[in-house]
Short mmCIF file of C-alpha atoms in Angstrom, two decimals:
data_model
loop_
_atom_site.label_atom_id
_atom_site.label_comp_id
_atom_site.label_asym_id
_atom_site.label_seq_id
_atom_site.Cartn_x
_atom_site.Cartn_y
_atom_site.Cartn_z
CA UNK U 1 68.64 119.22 121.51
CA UNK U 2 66.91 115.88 120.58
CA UNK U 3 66.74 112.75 121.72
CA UNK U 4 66.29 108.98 120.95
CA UNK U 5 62.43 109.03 121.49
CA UNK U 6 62.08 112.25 119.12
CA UNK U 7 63.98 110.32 116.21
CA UNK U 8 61.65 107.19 116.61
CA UNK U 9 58.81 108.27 115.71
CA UNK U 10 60.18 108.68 111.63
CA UNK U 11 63.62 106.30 111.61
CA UNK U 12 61.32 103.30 110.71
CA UNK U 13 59.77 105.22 107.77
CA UNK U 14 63.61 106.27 106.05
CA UNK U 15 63.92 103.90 102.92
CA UNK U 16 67.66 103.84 104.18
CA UNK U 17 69.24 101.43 107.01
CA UNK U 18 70.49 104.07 110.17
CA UNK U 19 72.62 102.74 112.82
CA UNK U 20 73.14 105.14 115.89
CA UNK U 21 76.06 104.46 117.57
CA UNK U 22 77.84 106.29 120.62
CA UNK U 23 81.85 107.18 121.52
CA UNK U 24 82.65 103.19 122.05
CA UNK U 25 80.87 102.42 118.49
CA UNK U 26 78.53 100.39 120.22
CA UNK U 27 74.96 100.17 118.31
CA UNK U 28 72.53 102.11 120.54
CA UNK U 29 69.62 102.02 117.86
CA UNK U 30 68.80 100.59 114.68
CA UNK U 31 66.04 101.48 112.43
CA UNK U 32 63.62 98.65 110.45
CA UNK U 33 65.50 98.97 107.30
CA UNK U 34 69.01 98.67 108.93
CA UNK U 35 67.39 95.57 110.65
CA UNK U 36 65.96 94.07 107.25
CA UNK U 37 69.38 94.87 105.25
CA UNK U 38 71.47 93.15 107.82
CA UNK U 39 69.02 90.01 108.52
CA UNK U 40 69.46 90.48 112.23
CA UNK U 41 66.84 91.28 114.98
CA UNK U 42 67.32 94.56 116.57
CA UNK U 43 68.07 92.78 119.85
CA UNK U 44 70.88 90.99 117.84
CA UNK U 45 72.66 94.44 117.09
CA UNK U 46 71.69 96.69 119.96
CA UNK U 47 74.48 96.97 122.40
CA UNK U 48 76.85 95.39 119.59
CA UNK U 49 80.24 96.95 118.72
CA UNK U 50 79.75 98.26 115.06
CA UNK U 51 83.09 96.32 113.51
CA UNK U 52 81.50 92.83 114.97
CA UNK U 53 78.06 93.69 112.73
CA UNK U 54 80.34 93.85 109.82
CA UNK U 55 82.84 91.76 110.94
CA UNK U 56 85.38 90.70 107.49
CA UNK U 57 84.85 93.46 105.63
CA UNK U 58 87.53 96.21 104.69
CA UNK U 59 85.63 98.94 106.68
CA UNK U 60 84.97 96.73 109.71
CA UNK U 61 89.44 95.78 109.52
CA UNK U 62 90.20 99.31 109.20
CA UNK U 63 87.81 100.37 112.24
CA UNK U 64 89.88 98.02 114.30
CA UNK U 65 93.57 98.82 113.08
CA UNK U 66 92.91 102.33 113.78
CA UNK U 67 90.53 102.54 116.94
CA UNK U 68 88.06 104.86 115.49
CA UNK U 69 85.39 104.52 112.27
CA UNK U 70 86.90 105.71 109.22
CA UNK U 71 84.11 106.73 107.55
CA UNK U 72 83.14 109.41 110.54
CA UNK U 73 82.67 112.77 109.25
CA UNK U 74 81.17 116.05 110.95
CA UNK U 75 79.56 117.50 107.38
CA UNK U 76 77.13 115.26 104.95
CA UNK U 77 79.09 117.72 101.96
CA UNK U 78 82.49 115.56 103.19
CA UNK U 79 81.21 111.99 103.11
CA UNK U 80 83.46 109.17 102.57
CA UNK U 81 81.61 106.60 100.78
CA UNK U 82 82.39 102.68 101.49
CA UNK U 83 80.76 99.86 99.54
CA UNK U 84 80.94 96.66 101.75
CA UNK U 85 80.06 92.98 100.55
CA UNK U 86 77.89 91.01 103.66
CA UNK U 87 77.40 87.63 104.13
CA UNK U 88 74.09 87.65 106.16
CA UNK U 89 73.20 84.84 108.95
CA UNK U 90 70.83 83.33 106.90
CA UNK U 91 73.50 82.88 104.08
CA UNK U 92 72.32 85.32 102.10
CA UNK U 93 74.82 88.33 100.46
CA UNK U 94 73.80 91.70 100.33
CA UNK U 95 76.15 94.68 98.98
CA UNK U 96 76.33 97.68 101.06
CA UNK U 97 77.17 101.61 100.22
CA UNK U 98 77.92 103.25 103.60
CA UNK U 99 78.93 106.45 105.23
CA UNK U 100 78.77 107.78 108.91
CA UNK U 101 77.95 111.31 109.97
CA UNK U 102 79.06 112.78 113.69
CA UNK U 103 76.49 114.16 115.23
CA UNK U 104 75.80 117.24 117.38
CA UNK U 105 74.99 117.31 121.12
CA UNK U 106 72.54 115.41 122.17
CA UNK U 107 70.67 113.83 125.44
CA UNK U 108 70.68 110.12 124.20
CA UNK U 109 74.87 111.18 123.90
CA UNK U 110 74.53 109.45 120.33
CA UNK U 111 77.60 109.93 118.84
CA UNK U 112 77.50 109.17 115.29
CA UNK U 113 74.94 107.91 112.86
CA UNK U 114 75.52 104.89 109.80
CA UNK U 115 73.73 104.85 106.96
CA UNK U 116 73.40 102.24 104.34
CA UNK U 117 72.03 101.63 101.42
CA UNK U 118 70.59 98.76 99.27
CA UNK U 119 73.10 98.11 96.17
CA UNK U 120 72.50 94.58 95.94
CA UNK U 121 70.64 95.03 92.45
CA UNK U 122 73.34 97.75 91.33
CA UNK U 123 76.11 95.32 91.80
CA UNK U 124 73.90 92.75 90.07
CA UNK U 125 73.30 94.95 86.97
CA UNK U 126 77.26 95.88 86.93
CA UNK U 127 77.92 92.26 86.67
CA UNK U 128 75.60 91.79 83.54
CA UNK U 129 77.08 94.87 82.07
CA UNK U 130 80.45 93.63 82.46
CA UNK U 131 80.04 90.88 80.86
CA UNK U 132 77.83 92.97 77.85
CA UNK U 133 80.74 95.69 77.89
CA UNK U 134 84.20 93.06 78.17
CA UNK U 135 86.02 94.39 80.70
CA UNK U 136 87.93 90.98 80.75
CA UNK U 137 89.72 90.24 84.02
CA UNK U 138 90.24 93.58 85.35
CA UNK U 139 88.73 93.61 88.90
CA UNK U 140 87.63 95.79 91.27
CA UNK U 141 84.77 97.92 92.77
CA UNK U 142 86.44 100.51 94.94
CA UNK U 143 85.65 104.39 93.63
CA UNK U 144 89.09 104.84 91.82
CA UNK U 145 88.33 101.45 89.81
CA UNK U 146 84.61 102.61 89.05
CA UNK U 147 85.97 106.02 87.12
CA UNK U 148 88.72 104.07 85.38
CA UNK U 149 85.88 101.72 83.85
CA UNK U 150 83.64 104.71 83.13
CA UNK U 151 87.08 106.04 80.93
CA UNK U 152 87.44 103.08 79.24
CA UNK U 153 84.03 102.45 77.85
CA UNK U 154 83.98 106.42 76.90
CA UNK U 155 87.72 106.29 75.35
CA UNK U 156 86.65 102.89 73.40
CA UNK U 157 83.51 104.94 71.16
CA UNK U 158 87.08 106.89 70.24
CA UNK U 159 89.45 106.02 67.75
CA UNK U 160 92.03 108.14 68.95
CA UNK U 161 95.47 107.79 70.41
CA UNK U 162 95.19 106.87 73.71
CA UNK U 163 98.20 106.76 76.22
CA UNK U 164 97.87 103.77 79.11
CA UNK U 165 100.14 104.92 82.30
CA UNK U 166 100.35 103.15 85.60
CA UNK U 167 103.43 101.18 87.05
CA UNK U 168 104.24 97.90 86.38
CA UNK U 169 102.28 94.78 87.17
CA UNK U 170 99.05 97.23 87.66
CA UNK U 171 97.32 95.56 84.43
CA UNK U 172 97.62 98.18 81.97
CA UNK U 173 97.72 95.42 79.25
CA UNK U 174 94.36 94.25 80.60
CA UNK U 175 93.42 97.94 80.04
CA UNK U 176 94.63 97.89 76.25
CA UNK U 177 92.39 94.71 75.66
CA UNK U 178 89.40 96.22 77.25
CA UNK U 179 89.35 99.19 74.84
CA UNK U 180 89.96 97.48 71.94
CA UNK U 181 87.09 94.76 72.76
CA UNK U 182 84.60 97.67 73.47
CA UNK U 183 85.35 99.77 70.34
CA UNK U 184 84.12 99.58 66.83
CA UNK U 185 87.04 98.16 66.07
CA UNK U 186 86.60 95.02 68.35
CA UNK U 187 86.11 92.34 65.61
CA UNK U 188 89.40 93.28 64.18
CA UNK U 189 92.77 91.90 64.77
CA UNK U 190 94.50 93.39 68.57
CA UNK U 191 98.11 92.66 68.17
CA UNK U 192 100.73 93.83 71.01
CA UNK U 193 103.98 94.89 70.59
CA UNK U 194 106.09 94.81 73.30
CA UNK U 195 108.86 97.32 72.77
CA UNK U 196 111.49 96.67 75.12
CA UNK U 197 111.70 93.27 74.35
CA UNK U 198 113.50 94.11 71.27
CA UNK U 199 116.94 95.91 69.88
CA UNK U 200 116.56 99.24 67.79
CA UNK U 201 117.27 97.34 64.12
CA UNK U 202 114.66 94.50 64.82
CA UNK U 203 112.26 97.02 66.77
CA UNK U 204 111.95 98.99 63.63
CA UNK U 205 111.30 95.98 61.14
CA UNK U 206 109.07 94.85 62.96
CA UNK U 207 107.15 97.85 63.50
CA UNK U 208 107.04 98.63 59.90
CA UNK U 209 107.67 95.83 58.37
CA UNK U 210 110.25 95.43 55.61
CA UNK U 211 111.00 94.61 51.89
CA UNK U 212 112.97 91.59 50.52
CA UNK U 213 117.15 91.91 51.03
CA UNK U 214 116.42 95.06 52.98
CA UNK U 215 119.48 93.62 55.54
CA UNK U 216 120.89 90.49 56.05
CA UNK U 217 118.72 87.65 56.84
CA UNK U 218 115.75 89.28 55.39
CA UNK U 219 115.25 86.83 52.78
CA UNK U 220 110.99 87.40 51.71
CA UNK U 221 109.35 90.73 52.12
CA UNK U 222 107.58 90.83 55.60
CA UNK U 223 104.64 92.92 56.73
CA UNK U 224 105.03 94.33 59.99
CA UNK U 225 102.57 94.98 63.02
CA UNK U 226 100.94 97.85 61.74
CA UNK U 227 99.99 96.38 58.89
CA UNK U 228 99.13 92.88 60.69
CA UNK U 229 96.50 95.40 62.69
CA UNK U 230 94.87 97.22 59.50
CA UNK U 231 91.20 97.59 60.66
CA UNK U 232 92.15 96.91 64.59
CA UNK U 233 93.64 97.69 67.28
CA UNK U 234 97.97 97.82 67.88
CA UNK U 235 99.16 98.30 71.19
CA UNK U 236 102.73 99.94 71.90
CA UNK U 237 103.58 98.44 75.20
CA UNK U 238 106.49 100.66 77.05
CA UNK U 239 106.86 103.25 74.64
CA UNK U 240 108.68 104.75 76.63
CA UNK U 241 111.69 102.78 75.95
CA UNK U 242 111.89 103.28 72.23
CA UNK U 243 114.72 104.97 70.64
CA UNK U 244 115.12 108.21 69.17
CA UNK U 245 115.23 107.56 65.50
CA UNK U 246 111.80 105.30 66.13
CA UNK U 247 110.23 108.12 67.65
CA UNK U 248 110.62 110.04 64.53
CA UNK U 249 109.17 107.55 62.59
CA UNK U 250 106.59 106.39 64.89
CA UNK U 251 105.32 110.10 64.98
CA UNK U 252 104.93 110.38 61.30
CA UNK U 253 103.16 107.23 60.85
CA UNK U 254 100.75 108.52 63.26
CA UNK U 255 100.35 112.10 61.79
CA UNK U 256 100.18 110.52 57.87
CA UNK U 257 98.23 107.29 58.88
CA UNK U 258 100.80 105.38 56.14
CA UNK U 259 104.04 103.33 56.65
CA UNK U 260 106.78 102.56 54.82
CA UNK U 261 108.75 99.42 55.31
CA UNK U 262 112.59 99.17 55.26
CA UNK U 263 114.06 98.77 51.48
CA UNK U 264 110.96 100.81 49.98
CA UNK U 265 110.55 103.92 49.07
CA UNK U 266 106.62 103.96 48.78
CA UNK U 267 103.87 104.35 51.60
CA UNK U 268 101.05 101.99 52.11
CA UNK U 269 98.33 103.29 53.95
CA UNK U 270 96.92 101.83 57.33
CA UNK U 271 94.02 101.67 59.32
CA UNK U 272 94.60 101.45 63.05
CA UNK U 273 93.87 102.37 66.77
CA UNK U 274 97.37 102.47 68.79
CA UNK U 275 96.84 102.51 72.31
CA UNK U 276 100.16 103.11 73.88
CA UNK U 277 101.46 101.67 77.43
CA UNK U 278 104.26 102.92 79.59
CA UNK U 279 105.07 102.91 83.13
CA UNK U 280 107.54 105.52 82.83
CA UNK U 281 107.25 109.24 83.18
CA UNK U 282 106.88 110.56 79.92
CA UNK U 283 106.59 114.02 80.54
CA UNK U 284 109.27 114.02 82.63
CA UNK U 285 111.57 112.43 80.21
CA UNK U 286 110.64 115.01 77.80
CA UNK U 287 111.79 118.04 79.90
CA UNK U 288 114.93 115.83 80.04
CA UNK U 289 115.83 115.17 76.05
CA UNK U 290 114.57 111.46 76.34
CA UNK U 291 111.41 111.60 74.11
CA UNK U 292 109.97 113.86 71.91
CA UNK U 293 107.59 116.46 72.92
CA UNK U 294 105.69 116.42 69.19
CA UNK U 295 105.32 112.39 69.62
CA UNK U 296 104.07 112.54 73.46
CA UNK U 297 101.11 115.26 72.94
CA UNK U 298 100.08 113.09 69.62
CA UNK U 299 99.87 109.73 72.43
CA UNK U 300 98.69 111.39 74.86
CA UNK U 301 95.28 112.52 73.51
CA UNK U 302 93.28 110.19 76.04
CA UNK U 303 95.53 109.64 78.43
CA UNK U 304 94.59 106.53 81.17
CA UNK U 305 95.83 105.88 84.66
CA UNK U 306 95.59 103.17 86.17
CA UNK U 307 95.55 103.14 90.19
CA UNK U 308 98.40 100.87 91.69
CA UNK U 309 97.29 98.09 94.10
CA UNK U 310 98.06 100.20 97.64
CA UNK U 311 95.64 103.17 95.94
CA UNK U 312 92.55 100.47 95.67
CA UNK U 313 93.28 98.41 99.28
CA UNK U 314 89.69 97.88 99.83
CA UNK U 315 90.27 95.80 96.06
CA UNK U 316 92.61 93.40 97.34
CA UNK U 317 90.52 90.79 99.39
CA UNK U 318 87.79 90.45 96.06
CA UNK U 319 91.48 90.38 93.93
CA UNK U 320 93.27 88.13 95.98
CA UNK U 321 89.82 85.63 96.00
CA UNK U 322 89.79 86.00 92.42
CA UNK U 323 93.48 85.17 91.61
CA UNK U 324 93.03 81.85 94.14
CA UNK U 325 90.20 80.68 92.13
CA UNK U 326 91.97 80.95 88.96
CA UNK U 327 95.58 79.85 89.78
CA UNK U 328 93.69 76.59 91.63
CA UNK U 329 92.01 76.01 88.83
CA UNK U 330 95.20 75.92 87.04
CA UNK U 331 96.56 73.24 89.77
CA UNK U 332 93.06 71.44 89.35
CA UNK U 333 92.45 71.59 92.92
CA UNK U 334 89.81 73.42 94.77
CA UNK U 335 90.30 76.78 95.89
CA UNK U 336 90.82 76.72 99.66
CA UNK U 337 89.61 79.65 102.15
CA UNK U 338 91.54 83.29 102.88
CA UNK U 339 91.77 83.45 106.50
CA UNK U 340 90.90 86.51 107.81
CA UNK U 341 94.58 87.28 109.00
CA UNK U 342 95.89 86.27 105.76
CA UNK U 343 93.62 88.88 104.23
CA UNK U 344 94.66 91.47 106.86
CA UNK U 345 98.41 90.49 106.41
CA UNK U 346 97.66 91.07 102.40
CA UNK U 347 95.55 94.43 103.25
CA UNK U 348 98.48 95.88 104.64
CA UNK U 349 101.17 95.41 102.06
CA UNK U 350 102.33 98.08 99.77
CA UNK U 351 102.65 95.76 97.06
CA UNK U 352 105.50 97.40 95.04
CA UNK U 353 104.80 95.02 91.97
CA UNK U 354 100.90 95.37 91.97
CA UNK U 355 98.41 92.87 90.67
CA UNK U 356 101.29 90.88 89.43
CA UNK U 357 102.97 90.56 92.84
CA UNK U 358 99.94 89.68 94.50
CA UNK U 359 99.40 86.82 91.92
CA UNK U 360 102.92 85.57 92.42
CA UNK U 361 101.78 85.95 96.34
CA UNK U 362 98.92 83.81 96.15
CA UNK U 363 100.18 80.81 93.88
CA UNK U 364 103.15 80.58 96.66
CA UNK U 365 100.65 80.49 99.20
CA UNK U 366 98.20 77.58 97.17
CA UNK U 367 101.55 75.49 96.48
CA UNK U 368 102.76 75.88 100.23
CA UNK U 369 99.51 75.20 102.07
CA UNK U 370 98.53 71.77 102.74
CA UNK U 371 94.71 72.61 104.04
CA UNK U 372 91.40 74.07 103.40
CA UNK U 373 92.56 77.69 105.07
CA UNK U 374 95.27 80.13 103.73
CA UNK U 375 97.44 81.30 106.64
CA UNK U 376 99.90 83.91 107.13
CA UNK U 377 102.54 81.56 107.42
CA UNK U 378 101.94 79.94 104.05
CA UNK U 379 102.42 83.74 102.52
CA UNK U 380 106.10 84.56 100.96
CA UNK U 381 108.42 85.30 103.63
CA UNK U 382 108.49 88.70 102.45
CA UNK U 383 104.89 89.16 102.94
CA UNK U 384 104.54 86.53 106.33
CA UNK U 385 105.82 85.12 109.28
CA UNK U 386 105.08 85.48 112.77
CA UNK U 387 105.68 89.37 112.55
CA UNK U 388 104.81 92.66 114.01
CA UNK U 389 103.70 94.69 110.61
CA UNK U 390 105.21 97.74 110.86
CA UNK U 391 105.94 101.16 108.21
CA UNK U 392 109.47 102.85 107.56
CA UNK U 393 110.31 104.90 104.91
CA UNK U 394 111.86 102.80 102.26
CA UNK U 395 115.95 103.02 102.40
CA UNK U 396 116.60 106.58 100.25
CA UNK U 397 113.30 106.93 99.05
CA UNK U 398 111.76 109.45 101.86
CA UNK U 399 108.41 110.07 101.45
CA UNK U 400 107.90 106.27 99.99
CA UNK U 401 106.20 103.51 102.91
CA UNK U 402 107.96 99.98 102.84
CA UNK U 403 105.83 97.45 105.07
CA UNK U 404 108.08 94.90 106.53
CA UNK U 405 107.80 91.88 109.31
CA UNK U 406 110.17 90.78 112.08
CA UNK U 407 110.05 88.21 114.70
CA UNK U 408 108.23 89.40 117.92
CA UNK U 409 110.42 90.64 120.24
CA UNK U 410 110.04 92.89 123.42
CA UNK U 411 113.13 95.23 122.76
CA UNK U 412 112.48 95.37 119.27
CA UNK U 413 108.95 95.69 119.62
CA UNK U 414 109.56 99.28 121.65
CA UNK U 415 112.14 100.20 118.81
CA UNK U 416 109.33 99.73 116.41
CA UNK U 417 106.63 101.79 118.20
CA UNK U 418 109.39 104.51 119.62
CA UNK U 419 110.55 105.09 115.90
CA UNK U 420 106.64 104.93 114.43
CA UNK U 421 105.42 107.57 117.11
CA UNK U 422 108.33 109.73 115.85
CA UNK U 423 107.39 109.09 112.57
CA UNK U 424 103.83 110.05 113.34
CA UNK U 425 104.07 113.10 115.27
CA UNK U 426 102.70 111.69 118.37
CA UNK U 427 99.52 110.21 117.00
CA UNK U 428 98.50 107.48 118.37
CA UNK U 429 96.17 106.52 116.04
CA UNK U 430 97.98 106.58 112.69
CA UNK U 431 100.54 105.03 115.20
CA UNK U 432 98.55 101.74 115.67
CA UNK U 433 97.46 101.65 112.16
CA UNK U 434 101.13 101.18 110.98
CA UNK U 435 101.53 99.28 113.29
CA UNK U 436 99.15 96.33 112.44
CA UNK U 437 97.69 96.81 116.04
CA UNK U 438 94.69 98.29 117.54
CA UNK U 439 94.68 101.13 119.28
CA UNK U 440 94.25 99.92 122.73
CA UNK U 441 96.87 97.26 122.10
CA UNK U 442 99.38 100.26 121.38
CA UNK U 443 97.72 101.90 124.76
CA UNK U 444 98.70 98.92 126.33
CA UNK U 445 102.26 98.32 125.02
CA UNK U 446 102.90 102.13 126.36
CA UNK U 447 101.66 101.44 129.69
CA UNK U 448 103.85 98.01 130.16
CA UNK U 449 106.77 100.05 129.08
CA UNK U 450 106.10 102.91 131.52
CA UNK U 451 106.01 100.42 134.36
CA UNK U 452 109.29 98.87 133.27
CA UNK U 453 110.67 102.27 133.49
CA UNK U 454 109.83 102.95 137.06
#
């Protein structure tokens, strides 16, 4: 058994910031380093509840939607990392990686310990490389975003096929760009081809290009896009919509590196990367007939996924900042402030439509708010509103969460939590979390409702 006087003697010396806290998450001791990182005087965080230290970050919101720290785990082997962005008191920002460990039995009756670590310099030298490497206006830092950049800038030193899935609105154009402007290929032409946009007899002339008379209306010999991106980069965006006799021809384009336009019977050969984009299920619409098996394996030799909004949450308040500053640009105003509700109220959303809905989110919200702070009311009414946030399954899609808001109301209120405890099993927790209400608040609701029933 130890105890708080046994630890003091070395927590000063650890290069890392350690915050002991006990069963209420209050701060019960705080090493030098943890003191220095956070710009506060230990008297300033003893005592203090852990989410008010890092009050506005994602860690600190989901601490307080679910009652309990997040990041708690009873093995260092099972660590859930969190990097966290701090404004300090004296203005300054420092970026934080943190994790929490539960600890054993002790006299002090410490009941976890948070550790954090300086990245301020990390995030600084990811900036400059950024901006070295192109990674254009895809944004994000959480873990799933950090592997899908460290797959891009090892697919671009390729010049093979590589096959872009995700579902729509998640950016996987913005993907596309990136690998083209970090390849060898990067000061040749990038053209796009978007192939649902177009019927089969157009689709395929433009593709390939075609000869003069080759059908009606075809009045000069035209090159098409594979030609237009000899020496670049072409993408195929939503491949998977392209019709059988394309895929035929598509495959042996990519198997002979040549193309033959329509009304000539002789191949020119071509030099290009195809990236290829879909937000269907390929492989699924092979095992039905839909595509060809031969064509899919030849796209798919790097394949990409890219994480929808709801699997990057901890993303959305540095996206939805970044999207305000651009789209107020584009209203030449100034960008006004996310309140912190607004960002909770965003947090929570499943965002179906990804990045894109977001944007569309936030430009209702700049044209519909008169001030200097973005409120919940000013989001879509979809999205807003004086609401309870609460999770169903979506209408015949079990298994699939649909957030939605309704007006406050006692009866419905109970209806809400009655149905989510069902959902839930009985757990409280997970309870309050969809929800949109702390734990206690939940507590509390019960307890009004027991007394009604007496």
């Amino acid at each position: 058994m130890f105890t708080l006087n046994t630890l003091s003697r070395f927590l000063d010396s650890l290069e890392e910031g350690v915050l002991f806290l006990d069963r209420e998450r209050r701060v019960v001791a705080i090493n030098e380093a943890a003191s220095a990182l956070l710009g506060r005087a230990r008297d300033e965080v003893l005592r203090r509840p852990c989410p008010g230290i890092f009050a506005d970050t994602a860690c600190a919101r989901a601490c307080e939607a679910r009652g309990h720290c997040t990041l708690s785990q009873a093995h260092a082997s099972a660590r859930q990392l969190q990097d966290i962005s701090l404004t300090r008191p004296d203005g300054l920002a420092v970026h934080l990686r943190m994790w929490s460990l539960l600890l054993p039995p002790n006299q002090a009756d410490l009941y976890s310990a948070i550790i954090l670590r300086d990245r301020s310099r990390e995030v600084e030298l990811e900036g400059e490389v950024r901006e070295r490497l192109r990674l254009g206006g895809i944004v994000g830092h959480s873990p799933v975003m950090q592997t899908l950049y460290e797959k891009i800038l090892r697919a671009a030193t390729s010049d093979a096929t590589v096959l872009v899935m995700g579902e729509s609105g998640t950016g996987k154009e913005l993907v596309a760009r990136a690998l083209h402007d970090n390849s060898p290929r990067s000061s040749g032409p990038y053209i796009a081809v978007h192939c649902a946009a177009l019927p089969e007899n157009l689709l395929e002339a433009e593709l390939f290009g075609h000869a003069r008379g080759a059908f009606t209306g075809a009045a000069t010999a035209r090159a098409g896009r594979f030609e237009a991106a000899h020496g670049g980069t072409l993408l195929l965006d939503e491949i998977g919509e392209i019709p059988p006799s394309i895929q035929v021809k598509l495959l042996r384009v990519l198997q002979e590196r040549e193309i033959v336009r329509l009304g000539e019977n002789h191949a020119r050969a071509i030099d290009v990367r195809v990236i290829a984009a879909t937000h269907r299920d390929l492989a699924a619409m092979v095992q039905r007939g839909e595509f060809r098996e031969d064509l899919y394996y030849r796209l798919r030799v790097l394949p990409l996924e890219v994480p929808a909004l709801r699997q990057r949450r901890e993303d959305i308040a540095m996206l939805a900042t970044r999207l305000l500053e651009d789209v107020a640009q584009n209203y030449q105003r100034p960008p006004p402030e996310l309140a912190h509700e607004t960002v909770l109220q965003l947090e929570a959303c499943d965002w179906p439509g990804n990045v894109r809905q977001l944007a569309n989110a936030i430009e209702y919200a700049l044209v519909h708010c008169d001030g200097e702070r973005i409120l919940p009311r000013h989001l879509p009414p979809d999205i807003a509103g004086d609401a309870v946030l609460s999770a169903v399954p979506a209408p015949g899609k079990a298994g699939l969460t649909r957030y939605y808001r309704a007006p406050i109301n006692d009866a419905d209120e109970w209806t809400r939590i009655r149905q989510t405890l069902r959902a839930t099993g009985g757990n409280k927790a997970e309870a309050a979390r969809r929800l949109g209400m702390s734990r206690t608040t939940l507590w509390k609701r019960l307890r009004e409702n027991a007394r009604r029933q007496r």
